[in-house]
Coordinates of C-alpha atoms in Angstrom, one line a residue:
M768 CA -14.5 21.2 17.5
D769 CA -11.4 19.1 17.9
R770 CA -8.4 19.1 15.5
I771 CA -9.7 16.2 13.4
G772 CA -13.1 17.7 12.9
K773 CA -11.7 21.1 12.1
L774 CA -9.4 19.6 9.5
S775 CA -12.2 17.8 7.8
T776 CA -14.1 21.1 7.3
T777 CA -11.3 23.1 5.8
L778 CA -9.8 20.6 3.3
R779 CA -11.3 18.8 0.3
P780 CA -11.0 15.0 0.3
N781 CA -8.1 15.0 -2.2
Q782 CA -6.1 17.4 0.1
F783 CA -6.2 15.3 3.2
P784 CA -2.8 14.2 4.4
P785 CA -2.3 10.4 4.9
A786 CA -2.4 10.9 8.7
F787 CA -5.9 12.3 8.4
W788 CA -7.3 9.1 7.0
V789 CA -5.6 7.2 9.7
L790 CA -7.1 9.3 12.4
R791 CA -10.5 9.3 10.7
S792 CA -10.5 5.5 10.6
A793 CA -9.4 5.4 14.2
R794 CA -12.4 7.6 15.2
V795 CA -14.7 5.2 13.4
Q796 CA -13.2 2.2 15.1
D797 CA -13.5 4.1 18.5
Y798 CA -17.2 4.0 17.9
Q799 CA -17.2 0.3 16.8
E800 CA -15.3 -0.8 19.8
N801 CA -17.4 1.2 22.2
R802 CA -20.6 -0.5 20.9
F803 CA -19.7 -3.4 23.2
S804 CA -21.2 -3.1 26.7
L805 CA -19.1 -3.5 29.8
P806 CA -20.4 -7.0 30.6
E807 CA -19.5 -8.1 27.0
R808 CA -16.0 -6.8 27.5
K809 CA -15.6 -8.6 30.8
K810 CA -16.6 -11.8 29.1
G811 CA -13.4 -11.6 27.1
M812 CA -14.5 -10.1 23.8
M813 CA -11.8 -7.5 24.1
P814 CA -9.7 -5.7 26.8
I815 CA -11.3 -2.7 28.4
F816 CA -9.6 0.4 27.0
S817 CA -10.0 3.9 28.5
S818 CA -10.4 7.1 26.6
D819 CA -6.8 7.9 27.4
D820 CA -5.7 4.6 25.8
H821 CA -7.6 5.5 22.7
R822 CA -6.1 9.0 22.6
F823 CA -2.5 7.8 22.9
M824 CA -3.0 5.0 20.4
R825 CA -4.3 7.5 17.9
L826 CA -1.2 9.5 18.4
A827 CA 0.9 6.4 17.8
L828 CA -1.0 5.8 14.5
K829 CA -0.4 9.4 13.5
L830 CA 3.3 8.9 14.1
A831 CA 3.3 5.7 12.1
A832 CA 1.7 7.5 9.1
R833 CA 4.7 9.8 8.9
A834 CA 6.8 6.8 7.6
L835 CA 4.5 6.3 4.5
H836 CA 7.3 6.7 2.0
A837 CA 10.3 6.0 4.1
C838 CA 10.3 2.6 5.7
R839 CA 9.6 0.2 2.8
P840 CA 9.8 -2.8 2.8
N841 CA 9.1 -2.7 6.5
P842 CA 5.8 -1.9 8.0
M843 CA 4.7 1.6 9.3
V844 CA 4.9 1.6 13.1
G845 CA 4.4 4.3 15.7
A846 CA 5.1 4.2 19.4
V847 CA 4.2 6.5 22.4
L848 CA 5.5 6.2 26.0
V849 CA 3.2 7.6 28.7
C850 CA 4.0 8.0 32.4
R851 CA 1.4 9.4 34.8
G852 CA -0.8 10.6 32.0
S853 CA 1.9 12.5 30.1
V854 CA 3.8 11.6 27.0
V855 CA 7.5 11.1 27.8
G856 CA 8.7 9.7 24.5
E857 CA 7.5 9.0 21.0
G858 CA 8.9 7.7 17.8
F859 CA 8.2 5.9 14.5
H860 CA 10.1 3.5 12.3
G861 CA 11.7 5.8 9.8
R862 CA 13.8 3.5 7.5
A863 CA 14.5 -0.1 6.9
G864 CA 17.5 -1.1 9.0
G865 CA 17.0 1.9 11.3
P866 CA 15.8 1.9 14.9
H867 CA 12.3 0.6 15.4
A868 CA 9.5 2.8 16.7
E869 CA 9.8 1.4 20.2
I870 CA 13.5 2.1 20.3
E871 CA 13.0 5.7 19.1
A872 CA 10.4 6.3 21.9
L873 CA 12.7 4.8 24.5
A874 CA 15.6 7.0 23.4
A875 CA 13.4 10.1 23.6
A876 CA 12.1 9.1 27.1
G877 CA 15.4 8.2 28.7
A878 CA 15.0 7.4 32.4
A879 CA 11.3 8.4 32.3
A880 CA 10.5 5.2 30.5
R881 CA 10.8 3.3 33.8
G882 CA 7.2 2.5 35.0
A883 CA 5.7 3.8 31.8
T884 CA 3.1 2.4 29.4
L885 CA 4.0 1.9 25.8
Y886 CA 1.4 2.3 23.0
V887 CA 2.6 0.7 19.8
T888 CA 0.8 0.0 16.5
L889 CA 2.5 -3.3 15.8
E890 CA 3.6 -6.1 18.1
P891 CA 7.2 -5.6 19.4
C892 CA 9.7 -7.9 17.7
C893 CA 11.4 -10.6 19.7
H894 CA 13.9 -11.8 17.2
H895 CA 17.2 -10.4 16.0
G896 CA 17.0 -9.2 12.4
R897 CA 18.8 -6.0 11.2
T898 CA 18.3 -4.7 14.7
P899 CA 18.2 -6.3 18.2
P900 CA 14.8 -7.4 19.7
C901 CA 12.6 -4.6 20.9
T902 CA 11.2 -6.8 23.7
R903 CA 14.6 -7.0 25.4
A904 CA 14.9 -3.2 25.2
L905 CA 11.5 -2.7 26.8
L906 CA 12.3 -5.0 29.6
E907 CA 15.6 -3.4 30.3
A908 CA 14.0 0.1 30.3
G909 CA 11.5 -0.9 32.9
V910 CA 8.3 -0.4 30.9
V911 CA 5.4 -2.0 32.9
R912 CA 2.5 -2.1 30.5
V913 CA 2.3 -2.4 26.7
V914 CA -0.8 -1.7 24.6
V915 CA -0.5 -3.3 21.1
A916 CA -2.8 -2.4 18.2
T917 CA -2.2 -5.6 16.3
R918 CA -0.1 -8.7 16.2
D919 CA 2.7 -9.3 13.6
P920 CA 1.2 -10.8 10.4
N921 CA 4.2 -13.1 9.9
P922 CA 3.0 -16.6 11.1
A923 CA 6.5 -17.5 12.1
V924 CA 6.7 -14.8 14.8
S925 CA 3.1 -13.7 15.4
G926 CA 2.4 -13.5 19.1
G927 CA 6.0 -14.2 20.1
G928 CA 6.8 -10.7 21.3
I929 CA 3.5 -10.5 23.2
A930 CA 4.1 -13.8 24.9
E931 CA 7.7 -12.9 25.9
L932 CA 6.6 -9.7 27.5
R933 CA 3.8 -11.4 29.4
Q934 CA 6.1 -14.1 30.6
A935 CA 8.4 -11.4 32.0
G936 CA 5.5 -10.0 34.0
L937 CA 4.4 -7.1 31.9
S938 CA 0.7 -6.3 31.4
V939 CA 0.0 -6.6 27.7
D940 CA -3.3 -5.6 26.0
V941 CA -3.9 -6.3 22.4
G942 CA -6.5 -5.0 19.8
L943 CA -6.9 -1.3 20.4
L944 CA -7.6 0.3 17.0
G945 CA -6.2 -2.9 15.5
T946 CA -8.2 -2.7 12.2
C947 CA -6.8 0.8 11.5
A948 CA -3.2 -0.3 12.2
R949 CA -3.6 -3.3 9.9
R950 CA -5.0 -1.3 7.1
M951 CA -2.0 0.9 7.2
N952 CA 0.1 -2.1 6.3
D953 CA -2.0 -3.9 3.7
A954 CA 1.0 -4.4 1.3
F955 CA 3.4 -5.5 4.0
A956 CA 0.9 -8.1 5.3
W957 CA 0.2 -9.5 1.8
H958 CA 3.8 -9.7 0.9
T959 CA 4.8 -11.2 4.2
V960 CA 2.2 -14.0 4.1
T961 CA 2.0 -14.8 0.4
G962 CA 5.5 -13.9 -0.8
K963 CA 4.0 -11.9 -3.7
P964 CA 3.7 -8.2 -4.5
F965 CA 0.6 -6.5 -3.4
T966 CA -0.8 -5.5 -6.8
T967 CA -3.1 -2.6 -7.6
L968 CA -4.7 -2.0 -11.0
K969 CA -5.1 1.7 -11.9
L970 CA -7.2 2.9 -14.8
A971 CA -8.4 6.4 -15.9
M972 CA -11.8 6.0 -17.7
T973 CA -14.9 7.8 -18.8
L974 CA -18.1 7.0 -17.0
D975 CA -18.9 4.3 -19.6
G976 CA -15.6 2.6 -19.0
K977 CA -13.5 3.8 -21.9
I978 CA -9.7 4.4 -21.5
A979 CA -9.3 5.9 -25.0
D980 CA -11.3 6.9 -28.0
S981 CA -11.6 4.7 -31.1
W982 CA -8.2 6.1 -32.4
G983 CA -6.4 5.2 -29.2
R984 CA -6.2 8.8 -27.9
S985 CA -6.3 9.0 -24.1
Q986 CA -4.6 12.4 -23.2
W987 CA -6.4 13.5 -21.3
I988 CA -9.5 11.8 -20.0
T989 CA -9.2 12.9 -16.4
G990 CA -8.3 16.3 -15.1
S991 CA -5.1 17.8 -13.8
E992 CA -6.0 17.2 -10.1
A993 CA -6.7 13.5 -10.7
R994 CA -3.4 13.1 -12.7
G995 CA -1.6 14.8 -9.8
K996 CA -3.1 12.3 -7.4
V997 CA -1.8 9.5 -9.6
H998 CA 1.7 10.9 -9.3
E999 CA 1.3 11.0 -5.5
L1000 CA 0.0 7.4 -5.5
R1001 CA 3.0 6.3 -7.6
S1002 CA 5.3 7.4 -4.9
Q1003 CA 3.7 4.7 -2.7
V1004 CA 4.7 1.7 -4.9
D1005 CA 8.0 0.0 -5.8
A1006 CA 7.3 -0.7 -9.5
I1007 CA 4.8 0.3 -12.3
L1008 CA 3.9 -2.3 -15.0
I1009 CA 2.5 -1.7 -18.5
G1010 CA 2.3 -3.7 -21.7
A1011 CA 4.2 -3.1 -24.8
G1012 CA 1.1 -1.7 -26.5
T1013 CA 0.8 1.0 -23.9
A1014 CA 4.5 1.8 -24.1
R1015 CA 4.2 2.4 -27.8
Q1016 CA 0.9 4.2 -27.8
D1017 CA 1.4 6.6 -24.8
N1018 CA 5.3 6.6 -24.5
P1019 CA 5.0 7.3 -20.8
L1020 CA 7.7 8.0 -18.2
L1021 CA 5.9 6.3 -15.3
T1022 CA 7.6 8.6 -12.7
C1023 CA 6.4 10.5 -9.6
R1024 CA 6.2 14.2 -10.5
H1025 CA 4.0 15.6 -7.8
S1026 CA 5.0 18.8 -6.0
G1027 CA 7.6 18.4 -3.3
W1028 CA 8.5 14.8 -4.1
S1029 CA 12.2 14.1 -3.7
G1030 CA 12.3 10.4 -3.0
S1031 CA 13.3 7.5 -5.2
Q1032 CA 11.5 6.6 -8.4
P1033 CA 9.6 3.3 -8.9
R1034 CA 10.9 0.7 -11.2
R1035 CA 9.3 0.6 -14.6
I1036 CA 8.2 -2.8 -16.0
I1037 CA 7.3 -3.5 -19.6
L1038 CA 5.8 -6.8 -20.8
S1039 CA 7.0 -7.5 -24.4
S1040 CA 6.8 -11.0 -25.7
R1041 CA 9.0 -10.3 -28.7
G1042 CA 11.1 -7.5 -27.2
D1043 CA 10.7 -5.4 -30.3
L1044 CA 10.3 -2.1 -28.5
D1045 CA 11.1 1.3 -30.1
L1046 CA 14.5 2.2 -28.8
E1047 CA 13.5 5.9 -28.6
L1048 CA 10.9 5.2 -25.9
R1049 CA 11.3 7.5 -23.0
L1050 CA 11.4 4.5 -20.7
L1051 CA 14.5 3.4 -22.5
R1052 CA 16.1 6.8 -22.9
E1053 CA 15.5 8.4 -19.5
S1054 CA 16.8 6.5 -16.5
P1055 CA 16.9 3.2 -18.4
E1056 CA 18.5 1.6 -15.4
L1057 CA 15.1 1.7 -13.7
T1058 CA 13.4 -0.2 -16.6
W1059 CA 13.0 -4.0 -16.6
V1060 CA 11.7 -5.6 -19.8
F1061 CA 10.1 -9.1 -19.5
V1062 CA 10.4 -10.9 -22.9
G1063 CA 9.2 -14.3 -24.1
E1064 CA 11.0 -17.1 -25.9
E1065 CA 10.3 -15.5 -29.3
A1066 CA 12.5 -12.5 -28.4
G1067 CA 15.7 -13.0 -30.3
R1068 CA 19.2 -12.5 -28.9
E1069 CA 19.6 -9.3 -31.0
A1070 CA 16.5 -7.7 -29.6
R1071 CA 17.6 -8.4 -26.0
E1072 CA 21.1 -7.1 -26.6
R1073 CA 19.7 -3.9 -28.1
L1074 CA 17.6 -3.3 -24.9
E1075 CA 20.5 -4.1 -22.6
S1076 CA 22.8 -1.8 -24.6
L1077 CA 20.7 1.1 -23.5
G1078 CA 20.9 0.1 -19.8
A1079 CA 17.6 -1.7 -19.4
S1080 CA 17.4 -5.0 -17.6
V1081 CA 15.9 -7.9 -19.7
V1082 CA 14.2 -10.8 -18.0
A1083 CA 13.5 -14.0 -19.9
C1084 CA 10.0 -15.2 -19.2
P1085 CA 8.3 -18.5 -20.0
A1086 CA 5.0 -18.4 -21.9
D1087 CA 1.5 -19.7 -21.2
A1088 CA -1.6 -20.0 -23.3
G1089 CA -2.3 -16.2 -23.2
G1090 CA 1.2 -14.9 -23.7
L1091 CA 3.8 -14.3 -20.9
D1092 CA 3.4 -16.4 -17.8
L1093 CA 2.1 -13.7 -15.4
G1094 CA 2.6 -16.0 -12.4
F1095 CA 6.3 -16.1 -13.2
V1096 CA 6.4 -12.3 -13.7
V1097 CA 4.9 -11.7 -10.2
A1098 CA 7.2 -14.2 -8.5
K1099 CA 10.2 -12.7 -10.2
L1100 CA 9.3 -9.2 -9.2
A1101 CA 8.9 -10.4 -5.6
E1102 CA 12.4 -12.0 -5.8
L1103 CA 13.7 -8.7 -7.1
G1104 CA 12.3 -6.8 -4.0
V1105 CA 9.0 -5.5 -5.3
Q1106 CA 6.5 -5.4 -2.5
R1107 CA 4.0 -3.0 -4.1
L1108 CA 3.2 -3.2 -7.8
L1109 CA 1.0 -0.8 -9.7
I1110 CA -0.4 -1.9 -13.1
E1111 CA -1.3 1.0 -15.4
G1112 CA -2.5 -0.8 -18.6
G1113 CA -3.4 -1.5 -21.2
A1114 CA -6.7 -3.2 -21.3
R1115 CA -5.3 -6.6 -22.3
V1116 CA -2.7 -6.6 -19.5
A1117 CA -5.4 -5.5 -17.0
G1118 CA -7.7 -8.3 -18.1
D1119 CA -5.0 -11.0 -18.0
F1120 CA -3.9 -10.0 -14.5
L1121 CA -7.5 -9.9 -13.3
E1122 CA -8.4 -13.3 -14.8
A1123 CA -5.2 -14.8 -13.3
G1124 CA -6.3 -13.7 -9.8
L1125 CA -3.3 -11.4 -9.4
I1126 CA -5.0 -8.1 -8.6
Q1127 CA -5.7 -7.3 -4.9
R1128 CA -6.9 -3.7 -5.2
V1129 CA -8.2 -1.3 -7.9
W1130 CA -7.8 2.5 -8.2
F1131 CA -10.3 3.6 -10.9
F1132 CA -10.5 7.3 -11.8
Y1133 CA -13.7 8.3 -13.6
A1134 CA -14.1 11.5 -15.6
P1135 CA -17.6 13.0 -16.1
M1136 CA -17.9 12.2 -19.8
L1137 CA -19.2 9.5 -22.1
L1138 CA -17.5 8.2 -25.2
G1139 CA -20.0 5.5 -26.4
S1140 CA -17.6 3.9 -28.8
G1141 CA -14.0 3.6 -27.8
R1142 CA -11.5 1.3 -26.1
S1143 CA -12.7 -0.5 -22.9
G1144 CA -10.5 -0.4 -19.8
I1145 CA -10.3 -4.2 -19.4
S1146 CA -10.3 -7.0 -21.9
G1147 CA -9.1 -10.6 -21.6
N1148 CA -8.8 -14.0 -23.1
G1149 CA -11.0 -15.9 -20.7
E1150 CA -14.6 -17.0 -21.1
P1151 CA -17.2 -14.3 -20.5
L1152 CA -18.3 -14.2 -16.9
S1153 CA -21.9 -14.5 -15.7
L1154 CA -23.1 -12.1 -13.0
G1155 CA -22.7 -14.8 -10.5
R1156 CA -19.0 -15.1 -11.2
A1157 CA -18.2 -11.4 -11.4
F1158 CA -15.3 -10.1 -9.4
G1159 CA -16.7 -8.6 -6.2
L1160 CA -15.0 -5.7 -4.4
T1161 CA -14.8 -5.0 -0.7
R1162 CA -13.8 -2.0 1.4
T1163 CA -14.9 0.3 -1.4
S1164 CA -14.7 4.0 -1.2
V1165 CA -15.4 6.9 -3.5
R1166 CA -13.7 10.3 -3.3
R1167 CA -14.0 13.4 -5.5
I1168 CA -10.7 14.6 -7.1
G1169 CA -11.4 17.9 -8.8
S1170 CA -14.2 17.1 -11.3
D1171 CA -13.4 13.4 -11.3
L1172 CA -14.2 10.4 -9.1
W1173 CA -11.6 8.1 -7.5
V1174 CA -13.0 4.6 -6.7
E1175 CA -10.9 2.3 -4.5
G1176 CA -11.8 -1.3 -3.8
F1177 CA -10.2 -4.6 -2.8
L1178 CA -10.6 -7.9 -4.6
M1179 CA -8.9 -9.7 -1.7
D1180 CA -9.0 -8.0 1.7
P1181 CA -5.5 -8.2 3.3
L1182 CA -7.2 -7.9 6.7
D1183 CA -8.1 -11.5 6.4
L1184 CA -4.4 -12.5 6.4
W1185 CA -3.8 -11.1 9.9
E1186 CA -6.3 -13.5 11.3
R1187 CA -4.7 -16.7 10.0

């Protein structure tokens, strides 16, 4: 049994490290790519990749996954340099503004890079941003072949790096485990193409869809393992958004508190039309500099000044028919550097964002209990939907977390953006 198969038999699904899911997806795609016969490959459906090509690209994907929390807002990228069947250099993009994965691999390989093949999970850049172009470094190092998992999703530069390398005489093959590489960077692609945050709706509910009992009590519906998973997922986003009602009812901190976490905390966003929040809320008393409050026109000057006096940032927001203009909220968050947004309630906020078409993914945690009466997870102002107009999900998955179930699904698959 290989390392991946052995790992899957010794760990429960909620214990798998991020790299496991990358490698597991890569194995699935190995099968999907190998369904094509040799004649079909020769007709141009895709390049012919060897078993060694697959093995080295899986290693590059594993390296990319190591940057899960470190490289935002940049994409996760891994690179492996191979010469005569042996790895001579490897690297990943560890932080924004730092060396790209290709440069790290070249530095590790040194002179051994000459005549080598590079396996990289994202197209090498050919423009000068915070760092010089990677294509130039590859040419100067004497790399002779480049295998790219996927092109850059940015329409302004997509294909440019590949074209430059080919024009210089390098052999460049594209598409090996590309779906897996693209899925690693859903949020990056969405933000790059649309200019908006990639937004996930998270709810913890009973099996009959209740987030609280009839008295508003919700602590705790899900078990400790599911709540721990939520803290882990929070570390993957830039900001967490709730409505004023949830702030008052639950008085949350909205921080990452899972074991071993030492990174930065996400921004906390509160939507409050009147700005009349209790000044003793933990979001305003503990690290208030991380809290942004979006208020409407009805919020008076005194209310805004009280919030700002505690250290919170107040953002004036125009109104629409249902309350605050959520399109403005999303655009403003993107302007403030939020690439990944997590919405944690309440029901009205969830329904309004859903009806506005501003949700791309859902994380629903279901506890094995029924409430019957109680508060539903999603409510909105729009007209009731028929079954024919229901919001469909794609790329759905279900995992067991302790005694609870974690359902993930996409309302808009970011994979489609890479094909434009």
